[in-house]
Short mmCIF file of C-alpha atoms in Angstrom, two decimals:
data_model
loop_
_atom_site.label_atom_id
_atom_site.label_comp_id
_atom_site.label_asym_id
_atom_site.label_seq_id
_atom_site.Cartn_x
_atom_site.Cartn_y
_atom_site.Cartn_z
CA UNK L 29 0.37 0.01 -0.12
CA UNK L 30 1.21 3.64 -0.17
CA UNK L 31 2.24 5.03 2.88
CA UNK L 32 2.48 8.87 4.50
CA UNK L 33 6.16 9.73 5.93
CA UNK L 34 4.70 8.75 8.93
CA UNK L 35 4.64 5.04 7.63
CA UNK L 36 0.19 5.52 7.45
CA UNK L 37 -1.80 3.97 4.75
CA UNK L 38 -3.49 6.47 2.52
CA UNK L 39 -7.29 5.84 2.87
CA UNK L 40 -9.88 7.38 0.33
CA UNK L 41 -12.63 8.74 2.28
CA UNK L 42 -16.05 8.25 -0.10
CA UNK L 43 -15.67 4.49 -0.63
CA UNK L 44 -13.29 3.90 2.70
CA UNK L 45 -10.59 1.56 0.64
CA UNK L 46 -6.81 2.16 0.63
CA UNK L 47 -3.94 2.94 -1.86
CA UNK L 48 -2.10 0.32 -3.15
CA UNK L 49 1.22 0.28 -4.47
CA UNK L 50 1.88 -3.49 -5.78
CA UNK L 51 4.50 -2.28 -8.33
CA UNK L 52 6.89 -0.52 -5.68
CA UNK L 53 7.33 3.02 -7.46
CA UNK L 54 5.94 4.69 -5.31
CA UNK L 55 7.32 2.83 -1.97
CA UNK L 56 10.22 2.05 -3.60
CA UNK L 57 9.46 -1.91 -2.00
CA UNK L 58 9.59 -5.21 -3.98
CA UNK L 59 6.04 -5.70 -4.17
CA UNK L 60 5.66 -8.61 -6.79
CA UNK L 61 4.76 -11.13 -3.92
CA UNK L 62 1.78 -8.64 -2.88
CA UNK L 63 0.56 -8.79 -6.82
CA UNK L 64 0.72 -12.31 -6.82
CA UNK L 65 -1.32 -12.60 -3.56
CA UNK L 66 -3.74 -10.15 -5.37
CA UNK L 67 -4.30 -12.36 -8.96
CA UNK L 68 -4.33 -15.53 -7.11
CA UNK L 69 -7.40 -14.56 -4.71
CA UNK L 70 -9.35 -13.02 -7.93
CA UNK L 71 -8.67 -15.94 -9.66
CA UNK L 72 -10.29 -17.79 -7.08
CA UNK L 73 -13.41 -15.66 -6.64
CA UNK L 74 -14.06 -15.99 -10.24
CA UNK L 75 -13.62 -19.82 -10.30
CA UNK L 76 -16.10 -19.87 -7.36
CA UNK L 77 -18.69 -17.90 -8.87
CA UNK L 78 -18.38 -19.09 -12.23
CA UNK L 79 -17.00 -15.32 -13.41
CA UNK L 80 -15.85 -14.48 -16.82
CA UNK L 81 -13.23 -11.99 -15.44
CA UNK L 82 -13.32 -9.13 -13.50
CA UNK L 83 -13.90 -5.50 -13.72
CA UNK L 84 -11.72 -2.98 -12.01
CA UNK L 85 -12.86 -0.15 -10.34
CA UNK L 86 -11.32 3.13 -9.14
CA UNK L 87 -7.96 2.85 -11.31
CA UNK L 88 -7.40 6.32 -12.61
CA UNK L 89 -5.77 8.67 -10.75
CA UNK L 90 -8.46 11.13 -10.27
CA UNK L 91 -10.79 8.69 -8.61
CA UNK L 92 -7.99 8.86 -5.95
CA UNK L 93 -7.72 12.60 -5.35
CA UNK L 94 -9.98 15.74 -5.60
CA UNK L 95 -12.79 13.81 -8.12
CA UNK L 96 -14.69 12.05 -5.92
CA UNK L 97 -13.32 12.43 -2.09
CA UNK L 98 -10.28 12.85 -0.22
CA UNK L 99 -7.37 11.13 1.17
CA UNK L 100 -6.64 10.34 4.95
CA UNK L 101 -4.35 11.57 5.90
CA UNK L 102 -3.90 14.67 2.61
CA UNK L 103 -0.93 13.61 0.73
CA UNK L 104 0.31 16.22 -1.58
CA UNK L 105 1.93 13.41 -3.24
CA UNK L 106 -1.85 13.10 -5.00
CA UNK L 107 -3.19 16.76 -5.45
CA UNK L 108 -4.21 17.95 -8.97
CA UNK L 109 -3.88 21.78 -8.98
CA UNK L 110 -5.94 21.76 -12.74
CA UNK L 111 -6.68 19.12 -15.29
CA UNK L 112 -3.43 20.31 -17.71
CA UNK L 113 -0.49 20.54 -14.45
CA UNK L 114 -0.61 16.71 -12.60
CA UNK L 115 0.31 16.05 -9.34
CA UNK L 116 3.49 15.50 -8.29
CA UNK L 117 2.87 11.56 -8.29
CA UNK L 118 0.65 11.82 -11.65
CA UNK L 119 3.41 10.05 -14.53
CA UNK L 120 4.72 7.89 -12.17
CA UNK L 121 1.07 6.28 -10.98
CA UNK L 122 0.89 5.74 -14.97
CA UNK L 123 3.65 3.81 -15.39
CA UNK L 124 2.81 1.99 -12.24
CA UNK L 125 -0.42 1.07 -13.17
CA UNK L 126 1.07 -0.55 -16.53
CA UNK L 127 3.12 -2.38 -14.57
CA UNK L 128 0.28 -3.70 -13.01
CA UNK L 129 -2.04 -4.52 -15.67
CA UNK L 130 0.90 -6.43 -17.67
CA UNK L 131 1.38 -8.33 -14.44
CA UNK L 132 -2.25 -9.34 -14.42
CA UNK L 133 -2.76 -10.04 -17.98
CA UNK L 134 -0.16 -12.32 -17.68
CA UNK L 135 -1.58 -14.17 -14.78
CA UNK L 136 -5.17 -14.15 -16.17
CA UNK L 137 -4.05 -15.43 -19.93
CA UNK L 138 -2.18 -18.11 -18.38
CA UNK L 139 -2.94 -21.82 -17.92
CA UNK L 140 -6.36 -23.46 -19.75
CA UNK L 141 -8.48 -20.46 -18.25
CA UNK L 142 -8.39 -17.21 -20.04
CA UNK L 143 -10.10 -14.22 -17.54
CA UNK L 144 -10.79 -10.75 -18.88
CA UNK L 145 -9.09 -7.92 -17.06
CA UNK L 146 -11.51 -4.74 -17.59
CA UNK L 147 -10.36 -1.83 -15.31
CA UNK L 148 -12.50 1.80 -15.47
CA UNK L 149 -10.69 4.04 -17.37
CA UNK L 150 -12.37 7.05 -15.89
CA UNK L 151 -13.04 10.17 -17.85
CA UNK L 152 -10.11 10.05 -20.09
CA UNK L 153 -10.15 14.01 -20.58
CA UNK L 154 -7.61 14.79 -17.53
CA UNK L 155 -5.09 16.21 -20.83
CA UNK L 156 -1.61 15.45 -19.36
CA UNK L 157 -2.84 11.60 -19.06
CA UNK L 158 -0.64 10.24 -21.40
CA UNK L 159 -0.05 6.32 -20.11
CA UNK L 160 -2.15 4.37 -22.33
CA UNK L 161 -3.78 2.09 -19.61
CA UNK L 162 -5.62 0.20 -22.18
CA UNK L 163 -2.70 -1.30 -23.61
CA UNK L 164 -2.39 -3.53 -20.61
CA UNK L 165 -6.47 -4.44 -20.60
CA UNK L 166 -8.57 -6.59 -22.64
CA UNK L 167 -10.50 -3.34 -22.43
CA UNK L 168 -12.66 -1.38 -19.11
CA UNK L 169 -14.85 0.86 -18.99
CA UNK L 170 -15.54 4.90 -19.71
CA UNK L 171 -17.30 6.49 -16.76
CA UNK L 172 -18.60 9.71 -18.05
CA UNK L 173 -18.80 9.10 -21.32
CA UNK L 174 -19.88 12.31 -23.63
CA UNK L 175 -20.18 14.52 -20.87
CA UNK L 176 -19.75 14.12 -16.73
CA UNK L 177 -23.22 15.53 -15.79
CA UNK L 178 -22.43 18.80 -17.51
CA UNK L 179 -21.68 19.15 -21.55
CA UNK L 180 -17.82 18.90 -22.42
CA UNK L 181 -16.04 21.82 -23.85
CA UNK L 182 -15.40 20.65 -27.22
CA UNK L 183 -11.94 19.88 -27.03
CA UNK L 184 -12.76 17.94 -24.00
CA UNK L 185 -15.33 15.81 -26.10
CA UNK L 186 -12.93 15.17 -28.84
CA UNK L 187 -10.06 14.82 -26.78
CA UNK L 188 -12.26 11.63 -25.59
CA UNK L 189 -13.32 10.23 -28.62
CA UNK L 190 -10.10 10.13 -30.28
CA UNK L 191 -8.86 8.20 -26.99
CA UNK L 192 -12.24 5.97 -27.51
CA UNK L 193 -11.46 4.90 -31.36
CA UNK L 194 -7.74 4.25 -30.38
CA UNK L 195 -9.25 1.81 -27.95
CA UNK L 196 -11.81 1.02 -30.10
CA UNK L 197 -9.14 -0.31 -33.26
CA UNK L 198 -7.35 -1.90 -31.18
CA UNK L 199 -10.40 -4.42 -31.46
CA UNK L 200 -10.96 -4.52 -27.07
CA UNK L 201 -14.03 -4.39 -25.15
CA UNK L 202 -15.08 -1.72 -24.34
CA UNK L 203 -18.23 -0.23 -21.91
CA UNK L 204 -19.25 3.34 -22.19
CA UNK L 205 -21.24 4.00 -19.28
CA UNK L 206 -22.65 7.97 -18.48
CA UNK L 207 -24.91 9.69 -16.08
CA UNK L 208 -28.02 12.12 -16.92
CA UNK L 209 -27.10 15.09 -17.58
CA UNK L 210 -27.40 18.18 -14.69
CA UNK L 211 -28.54 15.72 -12.36
CA UNK L 212 -31.43 14.91 -14.19
CA UNK L 213 -33.16 11.17 -14.19
CA UNK L 214 -32.84 9.22 -17.72
CA UNK L 215 -36.47 8.00 -16.66
CA UNK L 216 -37.87 11.73 -18.01
CA UNK L 217 -34.46 13.12 -19.98
CA UNK L 218 -35.05 11.55 -23.43
CA UNK L 219 -33.04 14.81 -25.23
CA UNK L 220 -29.74 13.72 -23.04
CA UNK L 221 -30.84 9.75 -23.64
CA UNK L 222 -31.06 10.81 -27.35
CA UNK L 223 -27.25 12.70 -27.28
CA UNK L 224 -25.42 9.61 -25.49
CA UNK L 225 -27.00 6.83 -27.11
CA UNK L 226 -25.76 9.28 -30.93
CA UNK L 227 -22.40 9.57 -29.74
CA UNK L 228 -22.05 5.90 -29.02
CA UNK L 229 -23.69 4.69 -32.65
CA UNK L 230 -20.30 7.81 -33.74
CA UNK L 231 -17.56 5.80 -32.29
CA UNK L 232 -19.32 2.24 -32.25
CA UNK L 233 -17.26 -0.72 -33.09
CA UNK L 234 -17.37 -4.28 -32.61
CA UNK L 235 -17.28 -4.94 -29.11
CA UNK L 236 -18.38 -1.68 -27.92
CA UNK L 237 -21.42 -1.38 -25.49
CA UNK L 238 -23.15 1.58 -23.98
CA UNK L 239 -24.50 1.42 -20.31
CA UNK L 240 -27.08 4.33 -19.25
CA UNK L 241 -27.14 4.35 -15.29
CA UNK L 242 -30.74 5.94 -14.07
CA UNK L 243 -31.32 7.42 -10.46
CA UNK L 244 -31.12 4.71 -8.58
CA UNK L 245 -27.40 3.34 -9.64
CA UNK L 246 -28.42 0.36 -11.60
CA UNK L 247 -27.97 -0.26 -15.31
CA UNK L 248 -31.69 0.30 -16.85
CA UNK L 249 -32.92 -0.29 -20.33
CA UNK L 250 -34.63 2.48 -22.00
CA UNK L 251 -36.05 2.46 -25.76
CA UNK L 252 -33.20 4.01 -27.57
CA UNK L 253 -30.89 0.27 -26.55
CA UNK L 254 -33.55 -1.27 -29.16
CA UNK L 255 -32.85 1.53 -32.41
CA UNK L 256 -31.60 -0.49 -35.48
CA UNK L 257 -30.06 0.84 -37.84
CA UNK L 258 -28.16 -2.07 -38.94
CA UNK L 259 -24.41 -2.41 -39.25
CA UNK L 260 -22.08 0.37 -39.37
CA UNK L 261 -20.86 0.96 -42.98
CA UNK L 262 -17.06 1.68 -42.29
CA UNK L 263 -15.03 0.25 -39.18
CA UNK L 264 -14.36 3.14 -36.93
CA UNK L 265 -12.29 6.00 -38.08
CA UNK L 266 -8.77 6.61 -36.87
CA UNK L 267 -9.80 10.42 -35.42
CA UNK L 268 -13.28 11.87 -35.21
CA UNK L 269 -12.76 14.88 -37.13
CA UNK L 270 -12.75 12.28 -39.86
CA UNK L 271 -16.04 12.52 -39.43
CA UNK L 272 -17.04 15.99 -39.20
CA UNK L 273 -19.62 17.45 -42.05
CA UNK L 274 -19.09 20.41 -42.66
CA UNK L 275 -21.70 21.50 -44.89
CA UNK L 276 -23.94 20.07 -41.83
CA UNK L 277 -21.16 21.35 -39.12
CA UNK L 278 -22.32 17.90 -36.93
CA UNK L 279 -20.22 15.09 -36.95
CA UNK L 280 -21.75 11.96 -38.57
CA UNK L 281 -20.95 8.20 -39.39
CA UNK L 282 -23.35 6.46 -41.63
CA UNK L 283 -24.94 3.02 -40.64
CA UNK L 284 -26.59 0.71 -43.28
CA UNK L 285 -30.25 1.54 -42.43
CA UNK L 286 -29.36 5.31 -40.86
CA UNK L 287 -27.27 7.70 -39.61
CA UNK L 288 -26.12 9.17 -36.21
CA UNK L 289 -25.67 13.07 -35.52
CA UNK L 290 -23.87 14.49 -33.01
CA UNK L 291 -23.48 18.32 -32.34
CA UNK L 292 -20.91 18.69 -29.27
CA UNK L 293 -21.02 22.45 -29.41
CA UNK L 294 -23.15 25.05 -27.19
CA UNK L 295 -25.21 26.61 -30.39
CA UNK L 296 -27.95 24.46 -32.04
CA UNK L 297 -27.06 23.38 -35.69
CA UNK L 298 -30.22 23.81 -38.16
CA UNK L 299 -30.17 21.26 -41.28
CA UNK L 300 -32.48 22.58 -43.68
CA UNK L 301 -32.75 19.77 -45.76
CA UNK L 302 -31.60 16.01 -45.46
CA UNK L 303 -31.88 15.56 -49.24
CA UNK L 304 -34.92 12.96 -48.50
CA UNK L 305 -36.92 11.58 -45.90
CA UNK L 306 -35.47 10.22 -42.46
CA UNK L 307 -37.06 8.74 -39.97
CA UNK L 308 -36.64 10.07 -36.39
CA UNK L 309 -35.89 8.19 -33.85
CA UNK L 310 -37.48 9.43 -30.16
CA UNK L 311 -37.74 7.38 -27.31
CA UNK L 312 -40.07 8.06 -24.14
CA UNK L 313 -39.72 6.32 -21.03
CA UNK L 314 -37.58 3.56 -19.78
CA UNK L 315 -36.01 2.64 -16.63
CA UNK L 316 -36.06 -0.59 -14.15
CA UNK L 317 -37.43 -3.81 -15.98
CA UNK L 318 -40.57 -4.96 -14.26
CA UNK L 319 -40.57 -8.32 -12.49
CA UNK L 320 -42.81 -9.99 -15.17
CA UNK L 321 -40.38 -9.05 -17.80
CA UNK L 322 -42.27 -6.16 -19.38
CA UNK L 323 -40.09 -3.02 -20.67
CA UNK L 324 -41.06 0.52 -19.95
CA UNK L 325 -40.98 2.81 -22.64
CA UNK L 326 -41.61 3.43 -26.28
CA UNK L 327 -39.79 3.87 -29.15
CA UNK L 328 -41.18 5.32 -32.37
CA UNK L 329 -39.73 6.88 -35.48
CA UNK L 330 -40.85 10.89 -37.03
CA UNK L 331 -41.00 11.03 -41.40
CA UNK L 332 -38.47 14.22 -41.17
CA UNK L 333 -36.56 16.01 -44.35
CA UNK L 334 -35.06 18.79 -41.76
CA UNK L 335 -33.59 18.31 -38.46
CA UNK L 336 -32.65 20.55 -35.83
CA UNK L 337 -29.43 18.57 -33.42
CA UNK L 338 -29.69 20.28 -30.13
CA UNK L 339 -26.46 21.88 -28.23
CA UNK L 340 -24.71 19.20 -26.91
CA UNK L 341 -27.20 16.78 -28.33
CA UNK L 342 -27.54 14.31 -31.03
CA UNK L 343 -29.92 12.46 -33.07
CA UNK L 344 -30.68 9.65 -34.45
CA UNK L 345 -32.12 8.77 -38.50
CA UNK L 346 -33.62 5.91 -40.13
CA UNK L 347 -33.76 5.64 -43.85
CA UNK L 348 -37.07 3.58 -43.59
CA UNK L 349 -39.67 4.01 -40.35
CA UNK L 350 -39.54 0.79 -38.28
CA UNK L 351 -42.05 -1.94 -39.47
CA UNK L 352 -43.80 -2.18 -36.37
CA UNK L 353 -43.43 -0.70 -32.81
CA UNK L 354 -44.78 -3.02 -30.11
CA UNK L 355 -44.68 -1.21 -26.95
CA UNK L 356 -46.08 -3.91 -24.59
CA UNK L 357 -47.07 -7.98 -24.78
CA UNK L 358 -48.12 -9.89 -22.48
CA UNK L 359 -49.43 -13.64 -21.14
CA UNK L 360 -52.17 -14.18 -18.58
CA UNK L 361 -54.04 -16.73 -17.30
CA UNK L 362 -57.84 -16.57 -17.84
CA UNK L 363 -59.99 -19.10 -16.82
CA UNK L 364 -59.05 -22.64 -18.84
CA UNK L 365 -57.28 -20.54 -21.21
CA UNK L 366 -54.19 -18.16 -21.52
CA UNK L 367 -54.58 -14.90 -22.87
CA UNK L 368 -52.20 -13.16 -25.30
CA UNK L 369 -52.13 -8.75 -25.13
CA UNK L 370 -50.33 -7.10 -27.55
CA UNK L 371 -50.10 -2.93 -28.42
CA UNK L 372 -48.45 -1.10 -31.41
CA UNK L 373 -47.68 2.29 -31.34
CA UNK L 374 -47.33 2.67 -35.50
CA UNK L 375 -47.25 -0.18 -37.86
CA UNK L 376 -45.86 0.07 -41.82
CA UNK L 377 -47.11 -2.60 -44.36
CA UNK L 378 -48.03 -5.00 -41.35
CA UNK L 379 -49.38 -8.16 -42.41
CA UNK L 380 -50.17 -9.35 -38.90
CA UNK L 381 -49.16 -11.65 -36.30
CA UNK L 382 -48.38 -15.91 -35.94
CA UNK L 383 -49.17 -16.69 -32.61
CA UNK L 384 -46.28 -19.41 -31.67
CA UNK L 385 -46.51 -21.71 -28.66
CA UNK L 386 -43.99 -24.02 -27.04
CA UNK L 387 -43.11 -26.31 -23.76
CA UNK L 388 -39.96 -25.11 -22.23
CA UNK L 389 -37.01 -26.56 -23.92
CA UNK L 390 -39.14 -27.64 -26.80
CA UNK L 391 -38.89 -25.50 -30.59
CA UNK L 392 -41.82 -22.89 -31.25
CA UNK L 393 -44.57 -23.87 -33.65
CA UNK L 394 -47.50 -21.72 -35.01
CA UNK L 395 -50.75 -22.42 -33.23
CA UNK L 396 -52.62 -19.22 -34.86
CA UNK L 397 -53.07 -15.88 -36.64
CA UNK L 398 -54.25 -12.31 -36.37
CA UNK L 399 -54.45 -9.86 -38.92
CA UNK L 400 -52.64 -6.45 -38.87
CA UNK L 401 -53.27 -2.85 -39.40
CA UNK L 402 -51.45 -2.21 -42.51
CA UNK L 403 -50.55 1.13 -42.22
CA UNK L 404 -50.92 2.97 -39.02
CA UNK L 405 -49.43 5.53 -36.90
CA UNK L 406 -52.49 5.19 -34.40
CA UNK L 407 -52.42 2.70 -31.56
CA UNK L 408 -54.04 -0.68 -32.06
CA UNK L 409 -54.89 -3.43 -29.34
CA UNK L 410 -54.71 -7.17 -29.81
CA UNK L 411 -55.63 -10.06 -28.23
CA UNK L 412 -55.49 -13.91 -28.35
CA UNK L 413 -56.86 -16.66 -26.71
CA UNK L 414 -55.25 -19.85 -25.96
CA UNK L 415 -57.60 -22.67 -24.71
CA UNK L 416 -55.56 -25.55 -25.41
CA UNK L 417 -52.77 -25.42 -22.69
CA UNK L 418 -54.06 -28.28 -20.92
CA UNK L 419 -52.80 -26.51 -17.34
CA UNK L 420 -49.01 -26.47 -18.26
CA UNK L 421 -46.61 -24.05 -18.40
CA UNK L 422 -46.13 -22.50 -21.82
CA UNK L 423 -43.87 -20.23 -23.42
CA UNK L 424 -45.38 -17.75 -26.44
CA UNK L 425 -43.86 -15.39 -28.74
CA UNK L 426 -45.44 -13.06 -31.32
CA UNK L 427 -43.76 -13.48 -35.40
CA UNK L 428 -44.85 -10.16 -37.25
CA UNK L 429 -45.05 -9.96 -41.04
CA UNK L 430 -44.97 -7.69 -42.93
CA UNK L 431 -47.09 -7.42 -46.74
CA UNK L 432 -43.63 -8.78 -48.11
CA UNK L 433 -43.06 -11.65 -46.08
CA UNK L 434 -40.36 -9.73 -44.00
CA UNK L 435 -40.33 -11.03 -40.36
CA UNK L 436 -39.73 -9.81 -36.81
CA UNK L 437 -40.15 -12.15 -33.69
CA UNK L 438 -41.25 -10.85 -30.46
CA UNK L 439 -41.24 -12.37 -26.96
CA UNK L 440 -40.77 -14.95 -25.48
CA UNK L 441 -43.18 -15.00 -22.45
CA UNK L 442 -43.71 -17.42 -20.06
CA UNK L 443 -46.56 -18.15 -18.60
CA UNK L 444 -48.14 -20.70 -15.87
CA UNK L 445 -51.79 -21.80 -14.95
CA UNK L 446 -52.88 -19.14 -11.96
CA UNK L 447 -49.75 -17.10 -12.44
CA UNK L 448 -50.94 -13.49 -11.90
CA UNK L 449 -54.20 -14.18 -10.35
CA UNK L 450 -56.21 -12.77 -7.52
CA UNK L 451 -53.54 -10.11 -6.62
CA UNK L 452 -50.38 -12.06 -6.43
CA UNK L 453 -47.54 -11.62 -8.74
CA UNK L 454 -44.82 -13.84 -9.19
CA UNK L 455 -41.71 -12.50 -11.03
CA UNK L 456 -39.54 -13.69 -13.22
CA UNK L 457 -36.31 -15.32 -11.34
CA UNK L 458 -32.83 -13.78 -12.41
CA UNK L 459 -30.23 -14.03 -13.56
CA UNK L 460 -31.80 -16.26 -16.09
CA UNK L 461 -29.96 -18.18 -17.96
CA UNK L 462 -28.42 -18.76 -14.68
CA UNK L 463 -25.68 -21.28 -15.82
CA UNK L 464 -22.60 -19.22 -14.91
CA UNK L 465 -24.10 -19.06 -11.24
CA UNK L 466 -24.59 -20.27 -7.93
CA UNK L 467 -27.75 -18.86 -6.91
CA UNK L 468 -30.64 -17.27 -8.75
CA UNK L 469 -33.27 -14.94 -7.26
CA UNK L 470 -37.29 -14.87 -7.48
CA UNK L 471 -39.65 -12.66 -5.72
CA UNK L 472 -43.37 -12.76 -4.83
CA UNK L 473 -45.15 -9.90 -4.55
CA UNK L 474 -49.35 -8.59 -3.85
CA UNK L 475 -51.13 -5.56 -4.92
CA UNK L 476 -54.21 -4.15 -3.55
CA UNK L 477 -54.88 -4.80 0.06
CA UNK L 478 -54.03 -8.44 -0.99
CA UNK L 479 -51.54 -9.31 2.36
CA UNK L 480 -49.48 -12.65 2.67
CA UNK L 481 -50.75 -14.48 5.82
CA UNK L 482 -48.75 -17.34 5.63
CA UNK L 483 -44.96 -18.21 4.88
CA UNK L 484 -45.57 -18.94 0.62
CA UNK L 485 -42.73 -22.02 0.36
CA UNK L 486 -41.69 -22.35 -2.98
CA UNK L 487 -40.91 -25.35 -5.22
CA UNK L 488 -38.62 -26.12 -7.73
CA UNK L 489 -39.53 -28.71 -10.34
CA UNK L 490 -38.29 -30.21 -14.00
CA UNK L 491 -40.69 -30.05 -16.79
CA UNK L 492 -41.56 -33.18 -15.77
CA UNK L 493 -43.05 -31.90 -13.11
CA UNK L 494 -40.63 -33.79 -10.36
CA UNK L 495 -40.25 -31.58 -7.24
CA UNK L 496 -36.30 -30.93 -7.36
CA UNK L 497 -36.30 -28.29 -4.40
CA UNK L 498 -38.04 -26.69 -2.32
CA UNK L 499 -36.82 -22.94 -0.30
CA UNK L 500 -38.41 -21.04 2.07
CA UNK L 501 -38.01 -16.87 1.70
CA UNK L 502 -35.21 -15.26 2.76
CA UNK L 503 -37.33 -11.72 3.43
CA UNK L 504 -41.05 -11.21 3.63
CA UNK L 505 -43.21 -9.00 4.61
CA UNK L 506 -46.85 -8.31 4.26
CA UNK L 507 -46.23 -7.91 0.55
CA UNK L 508 -43.68 -9.24 -0.62
CA UNK L 509 -41.75 -12.48 0.01
CA UNK L 510 -37.63 -13.16 -1.77
CA UNK L 511 -36.89 -16.10 -2.75
CA UNK L 512 -32.99 -17.13 -3.77
CA UNK L 513 -32.62 -20.41 -4.59
CA UNK L 514 -29.03 -22.56 -4.49
CA UNK L 515 -28.51 -23.88 -8.01
CA UNK L 516 -25.55 -26.60 -6.54
CA UNK L 517 -26.80 -30.55 -8.21
CA UNK L 518 -28.52 -28.96 -10.75
CA UNK L 519 -27.67 -30.83 -14.12
CA UNK L 520 -28.39 -28.20 -16.48
CA UNK L 521 -31.56 -27.60 -18.39
CA UNK L 522 -35.34 -26.26 -17.98
CA UNK L 523 -37.01 -26.26 -14.50
CA UNK L 524 -39.83 -24.65 -13.44
CA UNK L 525 -41.11 -23.00 -9.86
CA UNK L 526 -44.35 -22.41 -8.45
CA UNK L 527 -45.49 -20.69 -4.75
CA UNK L 528 -48.89 -21.33 -3.26
CA UNK L 529 -50.20 -18.62 -1.62
CA UNK L 530 -53.42 -19.08 0.16
CA UNK L 531 -55.41 -20.75 -2.27
CA UNK L 532 -53.28 -19.87 -5.79
CA UNK L 533 -50.43 -21.36 -6.40
CA UNK L 534 -48.54 -19.57 -8.72
#
């Protein structure tokens, strides 16, 4: 660990951890034994949890000093007076991190196993930070992608984008994580989400991913994740300036079925003519996915021939409209039947929907057809009743078919007799599939005046109905029971679970 002049460890006050010095560059001590201890314990943990790799958070020097807390005791070696001038330990810290990363990579990639090492790169807009951490990792996460709760100056935006493109062209894994602009919530800030998704498309490579972090701190789903503009036409460029459109005065990247436009400046950029009709993506809502697997929010497209790219903003345009925009799809248990209900926001040349059904673990087959509404921009509601389920759990999905025969599949939805009736809802287990996890979690909730009067026991069965394991809730109150199912001893396959709550079996 890094010690001060009196020999005391330096503690980061916000997250209550100590600053490590595994390379010995700061302390001058030989600490190879400590590096090996860290790697051995980490590999042991990854094996026991079935993990593919590790994310090394708080890796960047900015996290240690003024960005996110302070050091106790204070240490002038880590104090940066401004982004241009590094703290006294700045350049040495970069060398120190590279030595550590190189050692970890050698050990993670040795032997029959291969684990991934993904550090947090920070914001990557510190101009004195010339050390390329990513050359000593399998990739990593850019925290504060495209802005850090407030827009970057254009120069810093370019610096971050160019550094990201450098990683992308090395075919590294890259996670782009960002937070709501100006402290807003992604649940309501549609413009901010559009800006971040447009930036993501601007620099996207074959192993690049985006993560929008909501107000609760967890990764959440937003409609923009489902934007379908096809594959990029050209690979990521060497530098961001090569994507600048001098006529439109925005940064532009073309895709097989659309384009992304980004304006990092403080001045809106009106584009009087796009040269034809495009379809502007508009996302609404989003957030935490419901226990029943239903996603919040809708994604629509609006035909436009001109557009204004907002200041510190971005837009995504398709060359064709989304054929069918499905805003909801659920399956509920009725009296001796399963009822499928779904809603579309818009339709384009929609011939209709094939209703497909399968037993868990089996292939889907078509059991019915519901005619579509052709082309419409009005909300349409659909319903299909399957009375032939014979009291078993089944999976359903929709196969939407265009007039020209093009098809899109929506689903899957698992339905069991009695699930969701009489005020009880049994959520989907998470994670699912759980092949690399030692446990999976299920939640039973109630609605309205319904209360859990007794302790409901959860039973796990195979698809033949044989009970494999019974589990009591680990947490319970009158309206919620949480179950953690140990997976030791389970052979790979499909399993079902049920809970008896009063007269209901879910």
